[in-house]
Amino acid sequence: MFNLTTKRQIAAQWSKFCESGDADPGVVREFILASWQRSRVYNVDPLNVEQVKISKSRLEEILEVRKLLVRISLPVIENIYSFIKGSRSIIILTDENGIILSRIGDPEYLNDSQAYEPGIEYSERTIGTNGIGTSLFLDHAVQIWAEEHFAERNHDVSCSAAPIHDIDGRVIGCLNLSCLWDRVHTHTLGMVQAAANSIEQQMRVESVLENKMALLQEKEGIFELIHDGLLTIDRNLMITDINEQARRMLGIESGHGAGSLVGQYILSGIDFRKIIIDSKSVYDRDATLVLNTGVLSCTLSATP
């Protein structure tokens, strides 16, 4: 597909479409033609695209909302760039609306154009058919080649783009790799899609960890709200959690106890191992515990 003859054929259909709104579906791919039609509805001028750039304050707001996406994507983008450095290529990360959040590319590529600055919008509504905007509209990976771009200014490049989703499946961004039309490879789109999948996977991992941390903090809060002395131990009799009231009762220094064997503090008076082995609960039992700091008379309950 990627040859000069095909490029000329698509170019002829692009010119025809700009003049009449019609094109040969035998030459122009179906999803490209549909995107051209949307671009026409959006009143995008293919010969003179007006670049849309949001305000600095608005960009800062978006970067704050999408800071996790940016943080996770950055090393992935840098890794891709290490393989394509020197090929006059650029890798772009946008939000779900096509707003550029970050980009990395060869200096001469970036210096040649101000069209890739953070804050610039690459939706179909602003510049017509393009990798970022069309990928976001369709919610799947696309490759837009040369004259398939609606804006004439992009006819020398090829764009490979893939949407990025959060853990709930909502589109939150897009990853795009642009290069000169004659340097694109059939595997480029697969590489971009794999990178987007990698970002999504890492975001899922971080979300799980974040949820677990929230649950731990909630559990710690509940522990401290309980006025009785409360501790949990594992099957190896290691204390896994303990509240401050239990520390005071058992003579354990504040902030200590968790991660230690319960036998270090309670020498006798209750057989925790038997409770675990028998798998039977003990409720409101009067007990005298011999501690390493003295003796404690208490009412004790234990549940395996």
JSON list of N, CA and C in Angstrom, two decimals, residues 9 11 28 32 49 55 74 86 137 147 181 187 191 196 219 221 259 261 269 291 296 300:
[
{"chain": "A", "resi": 9, "resn": "GLN", "atom": "N", "xyz": [-2.84, 8.23, -6.25]},
{"chain": "A", "resi": 9, "resn": "GLN", "atom": "CA", "xyz": [-4.24, 7.86, -6.44]},
{"chain": "A", "resi": 9, "resn": "GLN", "atom": "C", "xyz": [-5.12, 8.45, -5.33]},
{"chain": "A", "resi": 11, "resn": "ALA", "atom": "N", "xyz": [-4.30, 11.00, -3.48]},
{"chain": "A", "resi": 11, "resn": "ALA", "atom": "CA", "xyz": [-4.24, 12.46, -3.62]},
{"chain": "A", "resi": 11, "resn": "ALA", "atom": "C", "xyz": [-5.28, 12.96, -4.62]},
{"chain": "A", "resi": 28, "resn": "VAL", "atom": "N", "xyz": [-10.28, 4.96, -1.77]},
{"chain": "A", "resi": 28, "resn": "VAL", "atom": "CA", "xyz": [-10.22, 5.49, -0.41]},
{"chain": "A", "resi": 28, "resn": "VAL", "atom": "C", "xyz": [-10.86, 4.51, 0.56]},
{"chain": "A", "resi": 32, "resn": "ILE", "atom": "N", "xyz": [-11.80, 6.09, 6.21]},
{"chain": "A", "resi": 32, "resn": "ILE", "atom": "CA", "xyz": [-11.20, 7.38, 5.84]},
{"chain": "A", "resi": 32, "resn": "ILE", "atom": "C", "xyz": [-12.24, 8.26, 5.16]},
{"chain": "A", "resi": 49, "resn": "VAL", "atom": "N", "xyz": [-6.06, 25.07, 7.61]},
{"chain": "A", "resi": 49, "resn": "VAL", "atom": "CA", "xyz": [-6.53, 24.66, 8.93]},
{"chain": "A", "resi": 49, "resn": "VAL", "atom": "C", "xyz": [-6.15, 25.71, 9.96]},
{"chain": "A", "resi": 55, "resn": "SER", "atom": "N", "xyz": [-5.91, 27.54, 26.54]},
{"chain": "A", "resi": 55, "resn": "SER", "atom": "CA", "xyz": [-5.13, 28.43, 27.39]},
{"chain": "A", "resi": 55, "resn": "SER", "atom": "C", "xyz": [-4.17, 27.64, 28.29]},
{"chain": "A", "resi": 74, "resn": "LEU", "atom": "N", "xyz": [5.07, 8.42, 30.12]},
{"chain": "A", "resi": 74, "resn": "LEU", "atom": "CA", "xyz": [6.36, 9.01, 29.79]},
{"chain": "A", "resi": 74, "resn": "LEU", "atom": "C", "xyz": [7.47, 7.98, 29.56]},
{"chain": "A", "resi": 86, "resn": "GLY", "atom": "N", "xyz": [16.16, 9.71, 15.34]},
{"chain": "A", "resi": 86, "resn": "GLY", "atom": "CA", "xyz": [16.89, 10.02, 14.12]},
{"chain": "A", "resi": 86, "resn": "GLY", "atom": "C", "xyz": [16.10, 9.77, 12.85]},
{"chain": "A", "resi": 137, "resn": "PHE", "atom": "N", "xyz": [-12.27, 9.21, 17.85]},
{"chain": "A", "resi": 137, "resn": "PHE", "atom": "CA", "xyz": [-13.67, 9.15, 17.41]},
{"chain": "A", "resi": 137, "resn": "PHE", "atom": "C", "xyz": [-14.12, 7.69, 17.27]},
{"chain": "A", "resi": 147, "resn": "GLU", "atom": "N", "xyz": [-2.05, 11.47, 2.02]},
{"chain": "A", "resi": 147, "resn": "GLU", "atom": "CA", "xyz": [-3.23, 12.23, 1.61]},
{"chain": "A", "resi": 147, "resn": "GLU", "atom": "C", "xyz": [-4.54, 11.74, 2.22]},
{"chain": "A", "resi": 181, "resn": "TRP", "atom": "N", "xyz": [5.77, 9.97, 5.35]},
{"chain": "A", "resi": 181, "resn": "TRP", "atom": "CA", "xyz": [4.90, 8.95, 4.76]},
{"chain": "A", "resi": 181, "resn": "TRP", "atom": "C", "xyz": [5.67, 7.76, 4.18]},
{"chain": "A", "resi": 187, "resn": "HIS", "atom": "N", "xyz": [4.36, -2.52, 10.64]},
{"chain": "A", "resi": 187, "resn": "HIS", "atom": "CA", "xyz": [4.35, -2.90, 12.06]},
{"chain": "A", "resi": 187, "resn": "HIS", "atom": "C", "xyz": [4.26, -1.70, 13.00]},
{"chain": "A", "resi": 191, "resn": "MET", "atom": "N", "xyz": [3.08, -1.56, 17.02]},
{"chain": "A", "resi": 191, "resn": "MET", "atom": "CA", "xyz": [3.96, -1.09, 18.09]},
{"chain": "A", "resi": 191, "resn": "MET", "atom": "C", "xyz": [3.25, -0.05, 18.95]},
{"chain": "A", "resi": 196, "resn": "ALA", "atom": "N", "xyz": [0.17, 1.41, 23.92]},
{"chain": "A", "resi": 196, "resn": "ALA", "atom": "CA", "xyz": [-1.06, 1.88, 24.57]},
{"chain": "A", "resi": 196, "resn": "ALA", "atom": "C", "xyz": [-1.58, 0.82, 25.53]},
{"chain": "A", "resi": 219, "resn": "LYS", "atom": "N", "xyz": [-9.07, 0.33, 57.19]},
{"chain": "A", "resi": 219, "resn": "LYS", "atom": "CA", "xyz": [-9.00, -0.66, 58.27]},
{"chain": "A", "resi": 219, "resn": "LYS", "atom": "C", "xyz": [-8.28, -0.08, 59.48]},
{"chain": "A", "resi": 221, "resn": "GLY", "atom": "N", "xyz": [-8.13, 3.00, 60.30]},
{"chain": "A", "resi": 221, "resn": "GLY", "atom": "CA", "xyz": [-9.02, 3.97, 60.92]},
{"chain": "A", "resi": 221, "resn": "GLY", "atom": "C", "xyz": [-10.05, 3.30, 61.80]},
{"chain": "A", "resi": 259, "resn": "GLY", "atom": "N", "xyz": [4.21, -6.99, 63.05]},
{"chain": "A", "resi": 259, "resn": "GLY", "atom": "CA", "xyz": [5.38, -7.63, 62.49]},
{"chain": "A", "resi": 259, "resn": "GLY", "atom": "C", "xyz": [6.18, -8.42, 63.50]},
{"chain": "A", "resi": 261, "resn": "LEU", "atom": "N", "xyz": [6.18, -11.42, 66.77]},
{"chain": "A", "resi": 261, "resn": "LEU", "atom": "CA", "xyz": [5.45, -12.57, 67.28]},
{"chain": "A", "resi": 261, "resn": "LEU", "atom": "C", "xyz": [4.68, -12.15, 68.53]},
{"chain": "A", "resi": 269, "resn": "GLY", "atom": "N", "xyz": [-1.50, -17.44, 79.22]},
{"chain": "A", "resi": 269, "resn": "GLY", "atom": "CA", "xyz": [-2.84, -17.02, 79.59]},
{"chain": "A", "resi": 269, "resn": "GLY", "atom": "C", "xyz": [-3.84, -17.24, 78.46]},
{"chain": "A", "resi": 291, "resn": "LEU", "atom": "N", "xyz": [2.30, -11.00, 80.84]},
{"chain": "A", "resi": 291, "resn": "LEU", "atom": "CA", "xyz": [3.00, -10.22, 79.83]},
{"chain": "A", "resi": 291, "resn": "LEU", "atom": "C", "xyz": [4.48, -10.11, 80.16]},
{"chain": "A", "resi": 296, "resn": "LEU", "atom": "N", "xyz": [-1.97, -8.93, 83.25]},
{"chain": "A", "resi": 296, "resn": "LEU", "atom": "CA", "xyz": [-3.14, -8.18, 82.82]},
{"chain": "A", "resi": 296, "resn": "LEU", "atom": "C", "xyz": [-4.39, -9.04, 83.00]},
{"chain": "A", "resi": 300, "resn": "LEU", "atom": "N", "xyz": [-11.65, -11.40, 77.32]},
{"chain": "A", "resi": 300, "resn": "LEU", "atom": "CA", "xyz": [-11.01, -11.64, 76.03]},
{"chain": "A", "resi": 300, "resn": "LEU", "atom": "C", "xyz": [-11.94, -12.35, 75.07]}
]
